[in-house]
Coordinates of C-alpha atoms in Angstrom, one line a residue:
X1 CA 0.0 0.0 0.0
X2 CA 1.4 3.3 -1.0
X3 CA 0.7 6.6 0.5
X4 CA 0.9 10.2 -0.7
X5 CA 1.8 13.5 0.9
X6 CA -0.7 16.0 0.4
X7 CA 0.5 19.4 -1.7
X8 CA -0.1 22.7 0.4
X9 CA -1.3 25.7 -1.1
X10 CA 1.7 27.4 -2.6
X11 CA 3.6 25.1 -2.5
X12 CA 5.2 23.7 -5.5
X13 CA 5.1 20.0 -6.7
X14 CA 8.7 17.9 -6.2
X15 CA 10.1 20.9 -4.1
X16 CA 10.2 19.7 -0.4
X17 CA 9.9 22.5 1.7
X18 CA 12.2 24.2 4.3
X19 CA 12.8 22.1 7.5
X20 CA 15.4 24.1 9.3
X21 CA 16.1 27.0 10.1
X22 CA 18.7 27.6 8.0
X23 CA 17.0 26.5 4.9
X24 CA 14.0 29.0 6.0
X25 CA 16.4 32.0 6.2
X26 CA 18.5 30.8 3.1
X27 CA 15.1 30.7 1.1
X28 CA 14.0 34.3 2.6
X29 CA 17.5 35.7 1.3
X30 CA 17.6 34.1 -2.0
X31 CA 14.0 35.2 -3.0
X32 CA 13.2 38.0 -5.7
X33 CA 12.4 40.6 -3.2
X34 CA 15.2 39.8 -1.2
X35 CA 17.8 40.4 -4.6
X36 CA 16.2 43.1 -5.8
X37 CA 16.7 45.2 -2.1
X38 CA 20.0 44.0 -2.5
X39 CA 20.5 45.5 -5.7
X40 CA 19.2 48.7 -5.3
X41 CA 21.2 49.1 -1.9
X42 CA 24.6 47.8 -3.8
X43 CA 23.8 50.7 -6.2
X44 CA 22.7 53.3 -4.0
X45 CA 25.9 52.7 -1.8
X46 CA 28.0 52.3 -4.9
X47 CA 27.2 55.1 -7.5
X48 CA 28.7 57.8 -4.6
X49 CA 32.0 55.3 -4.5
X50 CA 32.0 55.6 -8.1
X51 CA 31.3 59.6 -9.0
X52 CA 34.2 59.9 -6.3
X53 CA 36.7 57.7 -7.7
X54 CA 36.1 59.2 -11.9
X55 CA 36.7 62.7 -10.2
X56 CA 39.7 61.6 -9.0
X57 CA 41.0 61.7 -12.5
X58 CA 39.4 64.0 -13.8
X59 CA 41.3 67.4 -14.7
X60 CA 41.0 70.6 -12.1
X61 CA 39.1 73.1 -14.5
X62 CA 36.6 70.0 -14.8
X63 CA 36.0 68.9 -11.5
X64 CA 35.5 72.4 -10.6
X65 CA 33.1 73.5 -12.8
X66 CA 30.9 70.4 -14.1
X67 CA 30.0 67.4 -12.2
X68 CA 31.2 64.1 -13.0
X69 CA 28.4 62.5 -14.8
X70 CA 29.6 64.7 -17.2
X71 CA 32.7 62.9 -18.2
X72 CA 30.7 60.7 -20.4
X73 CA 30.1 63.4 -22.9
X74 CA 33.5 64.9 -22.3
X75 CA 35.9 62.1 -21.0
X76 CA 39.1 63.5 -19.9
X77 CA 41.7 61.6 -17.6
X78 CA 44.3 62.7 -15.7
X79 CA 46.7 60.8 -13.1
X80 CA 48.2 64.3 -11.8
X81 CA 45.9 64.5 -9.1
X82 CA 47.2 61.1 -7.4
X83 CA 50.7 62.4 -8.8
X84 CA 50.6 66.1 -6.4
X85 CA 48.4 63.7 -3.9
X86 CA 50.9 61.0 -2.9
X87 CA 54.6 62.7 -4.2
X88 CA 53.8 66.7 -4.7
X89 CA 56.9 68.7 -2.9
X90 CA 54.9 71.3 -1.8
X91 CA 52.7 71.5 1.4
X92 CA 49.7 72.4 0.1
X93 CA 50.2 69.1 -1.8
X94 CA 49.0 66.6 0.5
X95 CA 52.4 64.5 0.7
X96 CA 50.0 61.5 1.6
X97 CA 52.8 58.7 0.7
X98 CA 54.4 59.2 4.2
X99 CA 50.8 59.5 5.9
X100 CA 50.2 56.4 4.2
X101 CA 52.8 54.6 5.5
X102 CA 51.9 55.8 9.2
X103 CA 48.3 55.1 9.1
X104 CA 50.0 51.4 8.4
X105 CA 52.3 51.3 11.3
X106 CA 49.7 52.7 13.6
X107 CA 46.7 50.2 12.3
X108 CA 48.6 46.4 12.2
X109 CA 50.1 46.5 15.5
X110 CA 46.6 47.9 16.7
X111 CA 45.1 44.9 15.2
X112 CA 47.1 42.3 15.9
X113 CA 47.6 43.3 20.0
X114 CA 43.9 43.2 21.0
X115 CA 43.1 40.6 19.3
X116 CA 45.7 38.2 20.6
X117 CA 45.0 39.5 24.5
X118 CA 41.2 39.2 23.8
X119 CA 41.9 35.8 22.5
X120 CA 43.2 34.6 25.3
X121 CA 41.5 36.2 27.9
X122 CA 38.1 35.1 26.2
X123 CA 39.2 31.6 26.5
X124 CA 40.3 32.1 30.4
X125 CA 36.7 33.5 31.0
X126 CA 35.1 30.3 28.9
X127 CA 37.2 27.3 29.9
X128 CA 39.4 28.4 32.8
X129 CA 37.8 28.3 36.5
X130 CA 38.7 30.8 38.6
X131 CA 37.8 32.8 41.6
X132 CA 35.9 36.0 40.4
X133 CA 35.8 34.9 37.2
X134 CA 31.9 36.1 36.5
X135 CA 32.4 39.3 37.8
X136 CA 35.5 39.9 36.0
X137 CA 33.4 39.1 33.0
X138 CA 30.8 41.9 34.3
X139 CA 33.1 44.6 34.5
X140 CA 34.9 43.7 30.9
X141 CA 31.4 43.8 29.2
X142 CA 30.3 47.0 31.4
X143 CA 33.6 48.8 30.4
X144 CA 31.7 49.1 26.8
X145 CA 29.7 51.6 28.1
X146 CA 32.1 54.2 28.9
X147 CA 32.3 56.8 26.5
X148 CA 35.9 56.9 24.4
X149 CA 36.2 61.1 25.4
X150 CA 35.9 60.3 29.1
X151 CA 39.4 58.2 28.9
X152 CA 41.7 60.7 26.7
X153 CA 42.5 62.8 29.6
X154 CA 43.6 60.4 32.0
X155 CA 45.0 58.2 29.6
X156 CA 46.9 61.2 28.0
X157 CA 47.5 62.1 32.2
X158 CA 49.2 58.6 32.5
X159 CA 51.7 58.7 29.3
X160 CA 52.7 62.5 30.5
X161 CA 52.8 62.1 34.0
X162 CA 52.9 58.6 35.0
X163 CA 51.5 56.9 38.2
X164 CA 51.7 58.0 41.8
X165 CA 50.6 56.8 44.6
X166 CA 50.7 58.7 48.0
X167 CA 53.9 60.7 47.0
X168 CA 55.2 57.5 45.6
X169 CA 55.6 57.1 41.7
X170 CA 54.4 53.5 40.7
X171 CA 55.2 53.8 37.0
X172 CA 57.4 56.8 35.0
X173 CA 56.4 59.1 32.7
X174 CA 56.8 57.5 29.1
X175 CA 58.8 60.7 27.5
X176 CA 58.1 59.5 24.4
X177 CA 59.3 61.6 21.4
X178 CA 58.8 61.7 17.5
X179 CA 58.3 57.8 15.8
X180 CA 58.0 56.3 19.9
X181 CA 54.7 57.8 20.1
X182 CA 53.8 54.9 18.2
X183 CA 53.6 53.1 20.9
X184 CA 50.7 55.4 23.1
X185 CA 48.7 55.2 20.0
X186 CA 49.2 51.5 20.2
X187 CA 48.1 51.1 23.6
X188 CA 45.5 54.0 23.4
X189 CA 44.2 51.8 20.7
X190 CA 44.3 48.2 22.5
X191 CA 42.9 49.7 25.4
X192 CA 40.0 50.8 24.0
X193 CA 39.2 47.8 21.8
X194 CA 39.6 45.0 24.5
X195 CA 36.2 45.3 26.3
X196 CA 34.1 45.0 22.9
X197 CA 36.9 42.1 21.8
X198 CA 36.5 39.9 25.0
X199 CA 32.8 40.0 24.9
X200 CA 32.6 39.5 21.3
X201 CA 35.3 36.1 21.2
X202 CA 34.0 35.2 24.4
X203 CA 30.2 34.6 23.3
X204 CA 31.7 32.5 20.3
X205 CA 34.8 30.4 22.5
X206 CA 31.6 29.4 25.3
X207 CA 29.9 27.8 22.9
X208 CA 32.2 25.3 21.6
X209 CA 31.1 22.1 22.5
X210 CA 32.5 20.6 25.5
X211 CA 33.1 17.2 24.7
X212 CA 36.5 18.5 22.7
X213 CA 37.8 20.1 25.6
X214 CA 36.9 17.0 27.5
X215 CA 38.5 15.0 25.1
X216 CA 41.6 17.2 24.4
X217 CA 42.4 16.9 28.3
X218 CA 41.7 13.0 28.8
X219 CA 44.4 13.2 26.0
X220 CA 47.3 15.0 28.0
X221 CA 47.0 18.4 26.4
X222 CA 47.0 21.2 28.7
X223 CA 45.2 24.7 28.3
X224 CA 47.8 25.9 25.8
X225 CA 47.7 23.1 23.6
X226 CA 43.8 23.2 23.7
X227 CA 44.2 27.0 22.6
X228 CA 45.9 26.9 19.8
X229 CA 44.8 23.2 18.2
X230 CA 41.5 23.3 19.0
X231 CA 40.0 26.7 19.7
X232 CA 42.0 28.8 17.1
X233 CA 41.3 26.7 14.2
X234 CA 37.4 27.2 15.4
X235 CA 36.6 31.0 16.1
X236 CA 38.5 32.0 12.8
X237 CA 35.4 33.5 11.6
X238 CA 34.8 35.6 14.6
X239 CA 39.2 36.7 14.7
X240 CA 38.2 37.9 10.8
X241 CA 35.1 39.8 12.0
X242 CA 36.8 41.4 14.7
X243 CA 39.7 41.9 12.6
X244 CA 37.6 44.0 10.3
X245 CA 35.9 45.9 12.8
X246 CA 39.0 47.0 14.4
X247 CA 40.8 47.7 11.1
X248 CA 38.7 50.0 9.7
X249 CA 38.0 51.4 13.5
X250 CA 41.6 52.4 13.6
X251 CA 42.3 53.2 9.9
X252 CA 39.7 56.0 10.0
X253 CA 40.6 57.0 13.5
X254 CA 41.5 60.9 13.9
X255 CA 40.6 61.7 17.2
X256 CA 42.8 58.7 18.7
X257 CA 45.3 59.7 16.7
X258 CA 45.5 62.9 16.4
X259 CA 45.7 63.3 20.3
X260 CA 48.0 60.3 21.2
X261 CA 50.5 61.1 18.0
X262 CA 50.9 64.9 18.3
X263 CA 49.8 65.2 14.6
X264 CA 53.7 65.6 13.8
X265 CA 54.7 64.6 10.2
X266 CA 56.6 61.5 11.6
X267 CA 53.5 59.6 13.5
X268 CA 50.4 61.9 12.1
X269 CA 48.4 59.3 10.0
X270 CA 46.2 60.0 7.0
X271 CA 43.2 61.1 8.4
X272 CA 45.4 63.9 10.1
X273 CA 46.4 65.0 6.8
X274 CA 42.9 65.0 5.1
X275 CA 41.6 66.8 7.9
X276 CA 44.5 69.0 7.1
X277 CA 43.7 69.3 4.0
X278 CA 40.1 69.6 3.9
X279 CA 40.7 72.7 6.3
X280 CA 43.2 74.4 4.5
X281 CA 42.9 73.8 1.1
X282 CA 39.3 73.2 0.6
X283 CA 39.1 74.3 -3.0
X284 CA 41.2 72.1 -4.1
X285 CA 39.0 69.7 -4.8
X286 CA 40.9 67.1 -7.4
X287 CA 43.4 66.7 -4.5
X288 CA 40.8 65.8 -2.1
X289 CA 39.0 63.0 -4.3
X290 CA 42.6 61.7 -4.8
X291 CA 43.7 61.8 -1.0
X292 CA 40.1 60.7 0.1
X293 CA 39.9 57.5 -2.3
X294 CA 43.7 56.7 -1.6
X295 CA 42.8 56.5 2.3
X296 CA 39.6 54.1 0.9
X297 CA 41.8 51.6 -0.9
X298 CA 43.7 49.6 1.9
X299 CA 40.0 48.9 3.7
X300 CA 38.3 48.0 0.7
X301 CA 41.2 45.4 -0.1
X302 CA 41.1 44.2 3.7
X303 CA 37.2 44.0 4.0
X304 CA 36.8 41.9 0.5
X305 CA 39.7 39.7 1.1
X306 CA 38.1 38.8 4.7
X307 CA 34.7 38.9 3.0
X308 CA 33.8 35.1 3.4
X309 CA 34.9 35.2 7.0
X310 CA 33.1 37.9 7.9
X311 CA 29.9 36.6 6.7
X312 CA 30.9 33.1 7.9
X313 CA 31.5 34.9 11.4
X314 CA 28.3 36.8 11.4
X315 CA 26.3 33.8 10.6
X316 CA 28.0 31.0 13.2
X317 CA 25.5 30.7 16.3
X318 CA 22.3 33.1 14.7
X319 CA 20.2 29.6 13.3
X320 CA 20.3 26.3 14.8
X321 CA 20.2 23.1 12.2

């Protein structure tokens, strides 16, 4: 005796339906609807990208007095704007090769420092018992609430001046001078990412199943070993979501920088210089498109080369199979 399964209204015939989940979001994103939103968002957030990047090389007396949908009944190139942009000799320029190269040595090292110490500390709050250890985690995710301007003075108060305690000086001054002041922006920068970094790696690390850390230490390895063989390989997504977040947190940074570096030529990173430029030499417009889509490039390279993580990371623990 053979039975058959009714057909529901709507419902097409030889197409089973959606039983997870994941299959009823995937088939909510993949509808019509769904693409075209998509596409009028990828063109809306686009087309601006675009008109700024054609003005870039397009020629001063045609930047400044037609727009650039124009170009396509008067195309005119010019690389002379990125030329005077990135290796002019005069200040009013925008020198933005050397910028460029600071905004780098500012932005990696305050990539790579939070997200190592949140990395492990997530893991201590997850997997490591220890006395205090919930309230710890309570103050880490309650330090995200504390505005970033209310901890420039007395982080600028402890570089400057040190600590002292009851006439009795705990930690130095730094003194730093020229290139050192790196390093405050560094720590400026790690400081202030941690709290959002803990709570973020920590909601993915408690969630790994238990039975591999089980099995990992009925096996002989030790909290290290579980680190870095089991729970690295796993949050990769979320180190790549964080690791975009941060990077273009820091890359477009100016207040951060501007206070920590002194804004000198030696440690000032682009953003300094834009602003720089954009208040001094606001007419020049062909220099700003040039300087404002060079500062773009490095973050657009980062974000779609870490694309599939970041969606991978974004998506990891929202449905349930």
């Amino acid at each position: 005796m053979t039975t058959t399964t009714p057909v529901l209204a709507g419902e097409t015939v030889g197409e089973a339906p959606p039983r997870t989940a994941v299959g009823r979001v995937r088939k909510r994103l993949t509808s019509r609807t769904a693409t075209t939103v998509s596409i009028v968002i990828a063109l809306l957030w686009t087309v601006p990208t675009f008109g700024l990047l054609l003005s870039s090389f397009r020629p001063e007396d045609e930047i400044k007095t037609t727009g650039w949908w124009t170009f396509f009944t008067n195309p005119q190139l010019t690389f002379q704007n990125y030329n005077d942009v990135l290796f002019g000799r005069s200040s009013s320029s925008g020198q933005l090769a050397l910028y460029f190269i600071n905004s780098l040595v500012i932005t990696i090292p305050s990539v790579l420092f939070p997200i190592a110490f949140a990395a492990l500390a997530a893991y201590a709050l997850s997997w490591i018992n220890f006395r205090g250890r919930d309230w710890l985690y309570i103050v880490v995710f309650a330090l995200q609430i504390v505005p970033l301007q209310m901890a420039l003075v007395p982080l600028l108060s402890f570089f400057s001046r040190g600590v002292s305690l009851g006439g009795v000086t705990l930690m130095p001054a730094w003194d730093l001078d020229q290139e050192q002041k790196f390093i405050q922006v560094w720590f400026a920068h790690t400081c202030f990412a941690l709290p959002f970094a803990i709570f973020l790696l920590h909601n993915f690390i408690s969630q790994l199943p238990g039975e591999l850390m089980e099995a990992a230490r009925v096996d002989g390895a030790g909290h290290s070993k579980i680190f870095r063989s089991i729970v690295l390989p796993l949050i990769t997504p979320a180190l790549a979501s964080l690791a975009i977040f941060q990077f273009l947190w820091v890359w477009n940074d100016l207040l951060v920088a501007l206070i920590f570096s002194g804004g000198g030529r030696q440690t000032a990173p682009l953003t300094v210089r834009l602003a720089d430029l954009a208040g001094t030499r606001g007419g020049e417009w062909q220099r700003l498109t040039a300087g404002a889509f060079v500062s773009i490039v490095i973050p657009l390279i980062v974000f779609l080369s870490l694309q599939r993580y970041f969606v991978r990371g974004l998506l990891t623990g929202s449905v349930k199979g």
